[in-house]
Coordinates of C-alpha atoms and ligand atoms in Angstrom, one line a residue:
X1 CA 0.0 0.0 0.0
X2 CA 1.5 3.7 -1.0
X3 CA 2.1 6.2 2.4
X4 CA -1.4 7.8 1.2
X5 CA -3.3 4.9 0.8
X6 CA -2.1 3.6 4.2
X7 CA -2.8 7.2 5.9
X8 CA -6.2 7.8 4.5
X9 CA -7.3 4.4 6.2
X10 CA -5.4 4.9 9.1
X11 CA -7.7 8.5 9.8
X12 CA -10.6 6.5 8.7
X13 CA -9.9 3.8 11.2
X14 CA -8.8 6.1 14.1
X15 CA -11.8 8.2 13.2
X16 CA -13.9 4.9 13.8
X17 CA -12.2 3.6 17.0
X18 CA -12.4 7.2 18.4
X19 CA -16.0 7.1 18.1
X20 CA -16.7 3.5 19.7
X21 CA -14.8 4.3 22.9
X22 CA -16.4 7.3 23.1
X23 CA -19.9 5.5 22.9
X24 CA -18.6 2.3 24.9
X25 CA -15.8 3.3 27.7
X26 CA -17.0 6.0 30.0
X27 CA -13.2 6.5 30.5
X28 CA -12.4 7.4 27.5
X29 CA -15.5 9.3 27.2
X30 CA -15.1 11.6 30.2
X31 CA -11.2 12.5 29.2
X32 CA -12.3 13.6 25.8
X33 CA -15.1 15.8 27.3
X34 CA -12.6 17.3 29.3
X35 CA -10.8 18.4 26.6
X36 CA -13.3 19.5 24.8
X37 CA -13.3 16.7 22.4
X38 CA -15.9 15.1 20.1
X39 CA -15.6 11.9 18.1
X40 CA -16.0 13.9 14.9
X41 CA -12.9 16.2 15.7
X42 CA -11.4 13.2 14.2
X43 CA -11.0 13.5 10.5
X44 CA -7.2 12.6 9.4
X45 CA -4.8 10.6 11.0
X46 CA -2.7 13.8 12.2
X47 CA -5.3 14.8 14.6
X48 CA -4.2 12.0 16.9
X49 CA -2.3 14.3 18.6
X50 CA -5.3 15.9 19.8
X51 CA -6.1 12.6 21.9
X52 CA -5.4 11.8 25.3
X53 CA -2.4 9.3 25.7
X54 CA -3.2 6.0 28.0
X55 CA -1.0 4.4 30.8
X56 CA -0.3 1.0 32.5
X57 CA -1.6 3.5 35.6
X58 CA -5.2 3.7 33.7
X59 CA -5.5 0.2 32.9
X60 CA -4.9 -0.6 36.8
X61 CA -6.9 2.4 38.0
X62 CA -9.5 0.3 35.9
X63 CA -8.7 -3.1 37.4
X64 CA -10.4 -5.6 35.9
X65 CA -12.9 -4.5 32.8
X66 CA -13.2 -0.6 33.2
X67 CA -11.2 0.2 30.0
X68 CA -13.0 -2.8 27.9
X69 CA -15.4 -1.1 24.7
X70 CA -17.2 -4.9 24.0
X71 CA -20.2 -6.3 26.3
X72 CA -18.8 -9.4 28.0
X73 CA -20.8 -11.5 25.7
X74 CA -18.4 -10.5 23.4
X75 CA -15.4 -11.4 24.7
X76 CA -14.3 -14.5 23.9
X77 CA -10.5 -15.1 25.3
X78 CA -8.7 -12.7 28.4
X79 CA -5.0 -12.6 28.8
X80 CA -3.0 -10.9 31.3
X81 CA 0.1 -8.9 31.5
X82 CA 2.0 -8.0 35.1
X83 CA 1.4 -4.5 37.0
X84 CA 3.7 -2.6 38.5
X85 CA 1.9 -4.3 41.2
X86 CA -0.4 -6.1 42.9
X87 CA -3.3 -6.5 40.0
X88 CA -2.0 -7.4 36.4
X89 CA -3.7 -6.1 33.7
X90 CA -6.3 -7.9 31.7
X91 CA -6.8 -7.9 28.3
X92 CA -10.3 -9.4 26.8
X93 CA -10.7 -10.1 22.6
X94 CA -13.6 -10.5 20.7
X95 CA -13.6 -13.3 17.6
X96 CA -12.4 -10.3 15.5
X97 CA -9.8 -9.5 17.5
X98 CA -8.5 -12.9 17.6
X99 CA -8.7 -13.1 13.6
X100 CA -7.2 -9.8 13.3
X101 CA -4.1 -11.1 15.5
X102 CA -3.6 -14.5 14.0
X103 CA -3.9 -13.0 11.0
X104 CA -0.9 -10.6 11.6
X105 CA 1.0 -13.1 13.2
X106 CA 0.5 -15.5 9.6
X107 CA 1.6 -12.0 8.0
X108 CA 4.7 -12.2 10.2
X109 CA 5.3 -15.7 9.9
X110 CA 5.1 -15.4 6.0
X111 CA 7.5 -12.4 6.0
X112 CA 9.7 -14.9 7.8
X113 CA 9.8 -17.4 4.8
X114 CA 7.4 -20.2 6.8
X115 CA 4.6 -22.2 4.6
X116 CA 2.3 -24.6 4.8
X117 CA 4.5 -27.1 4.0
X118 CA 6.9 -26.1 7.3
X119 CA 6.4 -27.4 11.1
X120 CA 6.9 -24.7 13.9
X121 CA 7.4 -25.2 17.2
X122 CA 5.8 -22.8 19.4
X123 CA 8.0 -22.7 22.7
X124 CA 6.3 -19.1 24.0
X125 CA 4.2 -19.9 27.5
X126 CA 0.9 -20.7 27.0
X127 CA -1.1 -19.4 29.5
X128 CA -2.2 -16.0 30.6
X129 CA 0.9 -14.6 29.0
X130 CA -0.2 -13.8 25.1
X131 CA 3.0 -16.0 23.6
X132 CA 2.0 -19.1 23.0
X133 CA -1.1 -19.3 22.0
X134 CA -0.9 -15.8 20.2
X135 CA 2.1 -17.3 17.9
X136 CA 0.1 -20.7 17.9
X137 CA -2.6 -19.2 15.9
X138 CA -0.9 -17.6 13.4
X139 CA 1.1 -20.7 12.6
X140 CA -2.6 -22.4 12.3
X141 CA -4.0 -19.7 10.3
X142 CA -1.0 -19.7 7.9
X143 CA -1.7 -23.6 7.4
X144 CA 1.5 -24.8 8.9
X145 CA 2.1 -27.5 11.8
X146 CA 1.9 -26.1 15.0
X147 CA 3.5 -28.2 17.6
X148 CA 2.3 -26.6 21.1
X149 CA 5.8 -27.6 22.8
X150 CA 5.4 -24.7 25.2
X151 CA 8.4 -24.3 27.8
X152 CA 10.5 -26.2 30.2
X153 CA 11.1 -29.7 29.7
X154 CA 13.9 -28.8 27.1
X155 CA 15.5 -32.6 26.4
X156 CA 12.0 -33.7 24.8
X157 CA 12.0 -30.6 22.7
X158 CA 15.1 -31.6 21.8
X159 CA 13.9 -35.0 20.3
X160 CA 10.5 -33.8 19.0
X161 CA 12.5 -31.0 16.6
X162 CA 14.6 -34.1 15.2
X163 CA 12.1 -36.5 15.3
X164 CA 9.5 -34.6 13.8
X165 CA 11.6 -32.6 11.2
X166 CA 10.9 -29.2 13.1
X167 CA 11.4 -26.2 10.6
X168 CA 10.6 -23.1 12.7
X169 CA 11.2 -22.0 16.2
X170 CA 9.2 -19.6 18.8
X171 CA 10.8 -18.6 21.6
X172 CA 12.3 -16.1 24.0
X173 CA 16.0 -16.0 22.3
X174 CA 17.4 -16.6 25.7
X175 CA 15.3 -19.9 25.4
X176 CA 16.6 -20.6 22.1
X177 CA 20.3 -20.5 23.7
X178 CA 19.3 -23.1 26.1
X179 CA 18.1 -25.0 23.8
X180 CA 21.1 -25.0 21.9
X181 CA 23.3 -25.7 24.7
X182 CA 20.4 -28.6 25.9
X183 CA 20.8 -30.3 22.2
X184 CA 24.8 -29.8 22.3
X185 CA 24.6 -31.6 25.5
X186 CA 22.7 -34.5 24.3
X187 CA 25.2 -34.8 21.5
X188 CA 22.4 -33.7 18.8
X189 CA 24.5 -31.6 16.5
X190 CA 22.7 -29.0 13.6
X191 CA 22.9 -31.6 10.7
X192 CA 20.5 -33.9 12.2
X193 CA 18.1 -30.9 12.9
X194 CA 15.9 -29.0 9.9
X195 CA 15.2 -25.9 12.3
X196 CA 15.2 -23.3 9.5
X197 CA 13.4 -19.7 11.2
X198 CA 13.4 -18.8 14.6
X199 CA 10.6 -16.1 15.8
X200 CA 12.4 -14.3 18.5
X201 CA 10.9 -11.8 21.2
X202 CA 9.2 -11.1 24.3
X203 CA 13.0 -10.2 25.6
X204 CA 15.8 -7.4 24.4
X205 CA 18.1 -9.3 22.8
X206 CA 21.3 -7.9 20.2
X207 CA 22.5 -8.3 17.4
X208 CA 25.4 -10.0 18.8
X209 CA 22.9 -12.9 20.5
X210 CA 21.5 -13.1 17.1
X211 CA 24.8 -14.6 15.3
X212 CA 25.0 -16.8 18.1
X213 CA 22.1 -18.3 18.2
X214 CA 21.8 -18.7 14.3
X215 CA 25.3 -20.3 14.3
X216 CA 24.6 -22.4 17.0
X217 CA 20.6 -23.8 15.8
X218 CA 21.4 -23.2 12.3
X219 CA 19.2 -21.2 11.5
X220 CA 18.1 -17.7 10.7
X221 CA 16.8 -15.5 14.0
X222 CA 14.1 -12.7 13.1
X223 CA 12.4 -10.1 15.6
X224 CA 9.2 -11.1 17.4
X225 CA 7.6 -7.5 19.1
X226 CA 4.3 -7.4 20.8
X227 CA 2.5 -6.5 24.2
X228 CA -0.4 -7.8 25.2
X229 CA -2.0 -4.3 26.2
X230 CA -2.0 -4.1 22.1
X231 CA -2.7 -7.4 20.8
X232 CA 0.4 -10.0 22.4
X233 CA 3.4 -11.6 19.7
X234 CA 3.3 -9.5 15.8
X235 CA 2.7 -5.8 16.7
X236 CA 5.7 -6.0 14.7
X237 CA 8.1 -8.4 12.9
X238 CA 11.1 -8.3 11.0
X239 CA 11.5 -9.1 7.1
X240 CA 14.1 -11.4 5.9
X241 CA 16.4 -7.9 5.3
X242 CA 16.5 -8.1 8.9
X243 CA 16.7 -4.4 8.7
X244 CA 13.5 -3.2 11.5
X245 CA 10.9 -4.8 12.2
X246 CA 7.9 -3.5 10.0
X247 CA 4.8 -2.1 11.9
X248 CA 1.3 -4.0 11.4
X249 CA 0.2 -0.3 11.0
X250 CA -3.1 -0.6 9.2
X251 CA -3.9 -2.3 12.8
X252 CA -1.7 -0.4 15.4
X253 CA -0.8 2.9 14.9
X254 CA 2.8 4.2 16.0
X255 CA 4.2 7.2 17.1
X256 CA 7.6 8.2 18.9
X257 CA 7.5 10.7 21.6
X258 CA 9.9 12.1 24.2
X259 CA 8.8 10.9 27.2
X260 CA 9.3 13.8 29.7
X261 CA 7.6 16.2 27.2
X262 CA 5.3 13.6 25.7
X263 CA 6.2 15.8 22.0
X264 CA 6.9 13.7 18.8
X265 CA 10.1 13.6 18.0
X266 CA 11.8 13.2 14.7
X267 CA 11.7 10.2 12.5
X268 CA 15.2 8.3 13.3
X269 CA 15.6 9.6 17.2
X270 CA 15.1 7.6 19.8
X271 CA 11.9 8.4 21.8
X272 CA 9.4 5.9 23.5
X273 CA 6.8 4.1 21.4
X274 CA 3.5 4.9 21.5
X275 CA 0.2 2.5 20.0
X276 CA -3.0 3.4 18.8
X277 CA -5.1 0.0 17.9
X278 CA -7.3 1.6 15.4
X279 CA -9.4 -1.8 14.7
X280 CA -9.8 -3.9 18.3
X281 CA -12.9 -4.1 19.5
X282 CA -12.6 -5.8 23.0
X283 CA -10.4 -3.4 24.7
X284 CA -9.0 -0.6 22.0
X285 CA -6.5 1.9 23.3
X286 CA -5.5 5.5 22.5
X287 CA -2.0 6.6 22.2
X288 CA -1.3 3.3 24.9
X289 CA 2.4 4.5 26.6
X290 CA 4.6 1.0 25.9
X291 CA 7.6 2.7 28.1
X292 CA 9.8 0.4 25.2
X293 CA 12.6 3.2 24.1
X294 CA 13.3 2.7 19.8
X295 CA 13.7 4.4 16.6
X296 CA 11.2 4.5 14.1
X297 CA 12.1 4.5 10.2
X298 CA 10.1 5.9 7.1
X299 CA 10.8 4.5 3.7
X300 CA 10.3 1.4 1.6
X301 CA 12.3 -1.8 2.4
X302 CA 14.4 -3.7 -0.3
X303 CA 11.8 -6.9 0.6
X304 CA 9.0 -4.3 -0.9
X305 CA 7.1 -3.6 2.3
X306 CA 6.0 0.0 2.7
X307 CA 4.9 -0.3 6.1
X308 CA 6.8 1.8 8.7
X309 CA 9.7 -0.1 10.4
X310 CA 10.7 0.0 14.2
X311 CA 14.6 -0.4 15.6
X312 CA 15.3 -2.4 18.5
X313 CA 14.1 -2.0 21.6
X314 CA 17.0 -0.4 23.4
X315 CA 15.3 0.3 26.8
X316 CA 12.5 1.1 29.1
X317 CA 11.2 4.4 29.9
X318 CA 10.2 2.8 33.6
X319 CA 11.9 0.3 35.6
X320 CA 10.3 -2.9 34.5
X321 CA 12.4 -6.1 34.2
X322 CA 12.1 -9.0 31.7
X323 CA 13.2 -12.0 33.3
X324 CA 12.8 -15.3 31.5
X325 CA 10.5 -13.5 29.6
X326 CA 7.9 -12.4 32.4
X327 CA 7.5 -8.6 33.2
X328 CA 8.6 -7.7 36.3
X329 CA 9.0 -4.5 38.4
X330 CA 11.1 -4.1 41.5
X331 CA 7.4 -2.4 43.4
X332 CA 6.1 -5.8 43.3
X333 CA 8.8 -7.4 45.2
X334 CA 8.4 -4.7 47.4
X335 CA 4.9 -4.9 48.0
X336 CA 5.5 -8.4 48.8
X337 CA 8.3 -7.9 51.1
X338 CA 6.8 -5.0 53.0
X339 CA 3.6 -7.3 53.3
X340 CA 5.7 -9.8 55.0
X341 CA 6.4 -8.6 59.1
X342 CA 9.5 -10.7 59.3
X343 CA 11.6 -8.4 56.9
X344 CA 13.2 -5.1 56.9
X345 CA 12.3 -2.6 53.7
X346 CA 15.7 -3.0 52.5
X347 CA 15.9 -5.1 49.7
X348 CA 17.6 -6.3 46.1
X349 CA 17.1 -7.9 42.8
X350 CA 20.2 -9.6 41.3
X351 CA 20.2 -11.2 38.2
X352 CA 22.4 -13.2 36.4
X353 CA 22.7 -15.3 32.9
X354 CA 23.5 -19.3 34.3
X355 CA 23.3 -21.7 31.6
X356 CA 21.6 -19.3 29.2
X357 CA 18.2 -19.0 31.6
X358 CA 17.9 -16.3 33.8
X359 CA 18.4 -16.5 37.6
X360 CA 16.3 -14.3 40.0
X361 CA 18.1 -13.8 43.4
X362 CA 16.0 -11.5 46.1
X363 CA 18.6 -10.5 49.0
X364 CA 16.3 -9.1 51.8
X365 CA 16.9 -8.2 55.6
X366 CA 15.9 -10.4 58.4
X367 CA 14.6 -8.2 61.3
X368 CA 16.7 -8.5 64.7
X369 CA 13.8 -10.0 66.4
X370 CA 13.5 -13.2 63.5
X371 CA 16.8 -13.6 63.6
X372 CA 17.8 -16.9 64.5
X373 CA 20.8 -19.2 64.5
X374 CA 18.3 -22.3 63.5
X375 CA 19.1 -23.0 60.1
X376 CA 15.8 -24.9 59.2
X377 CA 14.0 -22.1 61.0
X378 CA 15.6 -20.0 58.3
X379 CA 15.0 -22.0 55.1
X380 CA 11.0 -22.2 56.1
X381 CA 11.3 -18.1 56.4
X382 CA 13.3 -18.3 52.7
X383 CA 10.9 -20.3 51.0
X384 CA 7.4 -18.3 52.6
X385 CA 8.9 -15.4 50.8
X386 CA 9.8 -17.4 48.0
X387 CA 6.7 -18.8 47.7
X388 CA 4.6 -15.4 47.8
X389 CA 7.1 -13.7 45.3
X390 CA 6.0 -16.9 43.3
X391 CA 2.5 -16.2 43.1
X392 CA 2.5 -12.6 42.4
X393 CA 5.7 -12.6 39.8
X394 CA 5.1 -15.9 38.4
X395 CA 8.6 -16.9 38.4
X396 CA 10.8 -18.4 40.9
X397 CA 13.3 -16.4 42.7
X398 CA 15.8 -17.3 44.8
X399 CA 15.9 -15.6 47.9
X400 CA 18.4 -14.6 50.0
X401 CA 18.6 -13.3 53.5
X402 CA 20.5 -10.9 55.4
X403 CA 21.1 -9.6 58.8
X404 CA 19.8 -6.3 59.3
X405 CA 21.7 -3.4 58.4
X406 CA 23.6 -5.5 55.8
X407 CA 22.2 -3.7 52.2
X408 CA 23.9 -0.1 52.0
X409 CA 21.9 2.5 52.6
X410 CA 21.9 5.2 50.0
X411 CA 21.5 9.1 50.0
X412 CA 19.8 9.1 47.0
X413 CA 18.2 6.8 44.4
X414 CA 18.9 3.4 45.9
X415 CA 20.3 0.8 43.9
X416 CA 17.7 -1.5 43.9
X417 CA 18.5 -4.3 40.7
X418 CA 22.0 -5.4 40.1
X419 CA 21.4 -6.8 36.6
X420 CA 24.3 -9.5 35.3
X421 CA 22.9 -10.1 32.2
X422 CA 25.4 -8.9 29.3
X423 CA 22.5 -7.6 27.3
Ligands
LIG501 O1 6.0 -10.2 25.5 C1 4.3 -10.4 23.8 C2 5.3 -11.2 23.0 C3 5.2 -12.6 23.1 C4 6.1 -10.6 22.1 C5 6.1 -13.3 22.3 C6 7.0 -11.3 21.3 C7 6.9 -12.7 21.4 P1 4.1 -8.7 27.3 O2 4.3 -9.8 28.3 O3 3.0 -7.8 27.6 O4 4.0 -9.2 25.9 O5 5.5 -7.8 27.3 C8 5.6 -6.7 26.5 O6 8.0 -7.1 26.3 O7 6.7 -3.8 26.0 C9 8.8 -5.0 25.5 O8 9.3 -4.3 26.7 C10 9.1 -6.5 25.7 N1 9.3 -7.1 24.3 C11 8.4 -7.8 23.6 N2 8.9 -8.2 22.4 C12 10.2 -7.7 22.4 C13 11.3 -7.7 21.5 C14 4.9 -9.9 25.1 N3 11.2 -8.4 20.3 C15 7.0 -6.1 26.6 N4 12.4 -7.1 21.8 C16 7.2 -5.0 25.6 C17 12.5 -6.4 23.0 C18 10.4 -7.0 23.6 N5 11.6 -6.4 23.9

């Protein structure tokens, strides 16, 4: 589609979404009455910067349904994403919605070289977390195998991507390193393997992990971006120029602003992403804050695809931590920890790279008055909190404990996350 084309629909489509969440979210509704806003001060797609931006604050402000537009009856799948803390955020889709994803996710797999005649592996969670079963219908849609391998349990994988002839990959390309090592250690080597594509996201990852992980699987690594606030896995995806990931912008809308002024900035700076999804019906956002820092980049690719292309994500504009490829911030350790009357409000988040998996380690301080020198007295007190930080951050952490007084105590900004990982 030429830049006009794909701008005339995008004002016709934002013009459209505008109006059904101002007829359908009260929300939305009261912000653009504030601002003196109507649904039909929406003509092109430039007058989006008339409309109020949206935050990960709104959407837990709004805890569980208040920002969806479709009556429950409508809704026929929820996922769910972490908070900063306590309450994650939940995400409902309509049948549309669910076509409209698998169908950009087919889009991305195609881009990627996969047909029917391939077999993918989808090794994304599947679950509340939008990987798995968001690449898992795309793969279906496009009309190739899906195999639902999912995570963990890494030696069978193994065997079912020999056995089974296994031509494409999705995974968290920290996954894919373990899986390399995992096969290397079962003495599989790369010529008894057909793994052709690998669909990498969820994570940052560089260009650097790239040639590693396509040396060591033997196969070539493309970008995987998505957030489940959006849609989940093909918000974007890269083309076999591996030059950007192209946009699916006829669906999600992009800009790139600074984010202490919140003004666009130009073309080719880096500035924090921001989504409009100008055709979901369950729970459509405007001008939705990602926090991911990039680039974006105008002009048409050598692969032919005109749609606007996104760099890497190069870093947050908030504190939040991806850690095996589960969002997590340091305020809901905290909560957790200053819920619990045995510690002290001194705490830290180290992470480290062991065996290509990441390692959580929480060091906390024991209060005088648990301290004790009985060492299974100690181990009970490591796994309660270990167990709570489990439920709320659905990984595992390690936890550490410390006598009081241990963690320095800093003037200013305290150092909360040591993080290892040579990312
Ligand atoms: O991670 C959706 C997804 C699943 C994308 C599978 C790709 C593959 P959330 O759990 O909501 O959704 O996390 C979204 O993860 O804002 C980024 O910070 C980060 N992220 C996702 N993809 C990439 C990527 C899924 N390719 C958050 N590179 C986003 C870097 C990524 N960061």
């Amino acid at each position: 589609m030429s830049r006009d084309e794909m701008r005339e629909l995008q004002g016709r489509r934002l013009h459209k979404v505008v109006d059904y969440v101002y007829h359908n979210v009260p929300f939305y509704r009261n912000k653009l009455q504030q601002m003196g806003l109507e649904p039909d001060d929406i003509k092109t797609i430039d007058d989006i910067r008339l409309l109020p931006f949206t935050t990960k604050q709104d959407l837990r402000d709004n805890y569980p349904y208040g920002l969806q537009a479709a009556p429950q009856s409508e809704i026929v799948r929820v996922h769910a994403s972490s908070g900063t803390t306590g309450n994650p955020t939940i995400v409902g889709y309509t049948h549309k919605d669910i076509g409209v994803w698998s169908e950009c996710m087919a889009r991305c797999l195609t881009a990627y070289g996969i047909t029917r005649a391939d077999t993918f592996s989808v090794a994304y969670g599947y679950g509340l977390f939008t990987g798995g079963l968001g690449a898992h219908y795309g793969v279906e849609n496009l009309g190739a195998t899906a195999v639902p391998a999912s995570t963990g349990n890494t030696e069978k994988h193994v065997r079912l991507i020999r056995d089974l002839g296994i031509t494409g990959l999705a995974c968290t390309p920290s996954y894919a390193l373990h899986l390399a090592e995992t096969m290397e250690k079962m003495g599989v080597t790369k010529d008894d393997i057909r793994l052709r594509v690998g669909a990498f996201g969820a994570e940052p990852w560089t260009e650097d992990m790239r040639c590693e992980i396509e040396s060591r699987l033997g196969l070539q690594g493309y970008n995987l971006y998505g957030l489940s606030e959006i849609m989940g896995p093909c918000v974007s995806y890269e083309c076999q120029c591996k030059h950007g990931s192209h946009i699916c912008e006829d669906h999600f809308f992009p800009e790139i602003i600074n984010p202490d002024t919140l003004e666009p900035v130009p073309m080719g700076t880096v500035g924090e992403l921001v989504f409009t999804t100008l055709t979901k019906e369950g729970m459509p956002l405007l001008r939705y804050r990602t926090r991911d820092l990039c680039t974006l980049m105008e002009g048409e690719c050598e692969c032919g695809r005109t749609a606007v292309r996104m760099g890497r994500i190069l870093g947050r504009s908030d504190d939040m931590l991806i850690i095996r490829g589960i969002n997590v911030f340091p305020s809901q350790v905290e909560s957790v920890i200053l819920s619990t009357e045995e510690f002290e409000p001194h705490y830290q988040l180290v992470i480290d790279r062991v065996d290509n998996l990441d390692r959580l380690t929480v060091r906390v301080e024991l209060r005088n008055e648990f301290m004790t020198d009985l060492l299974p007295d100690l181990a009970a007190l490591e796994r309660k909190l270990s167990e709570k930080l489990k439920s709320v951050l659905s990984i595992r952490a390690k936890v550490q404990l410390l006598p009081q007084g241990t963690l320095e105590r800093s003037q200013g900004k305290s150092k909360r996350v040591i993080d290892n990982r040579k990312l």
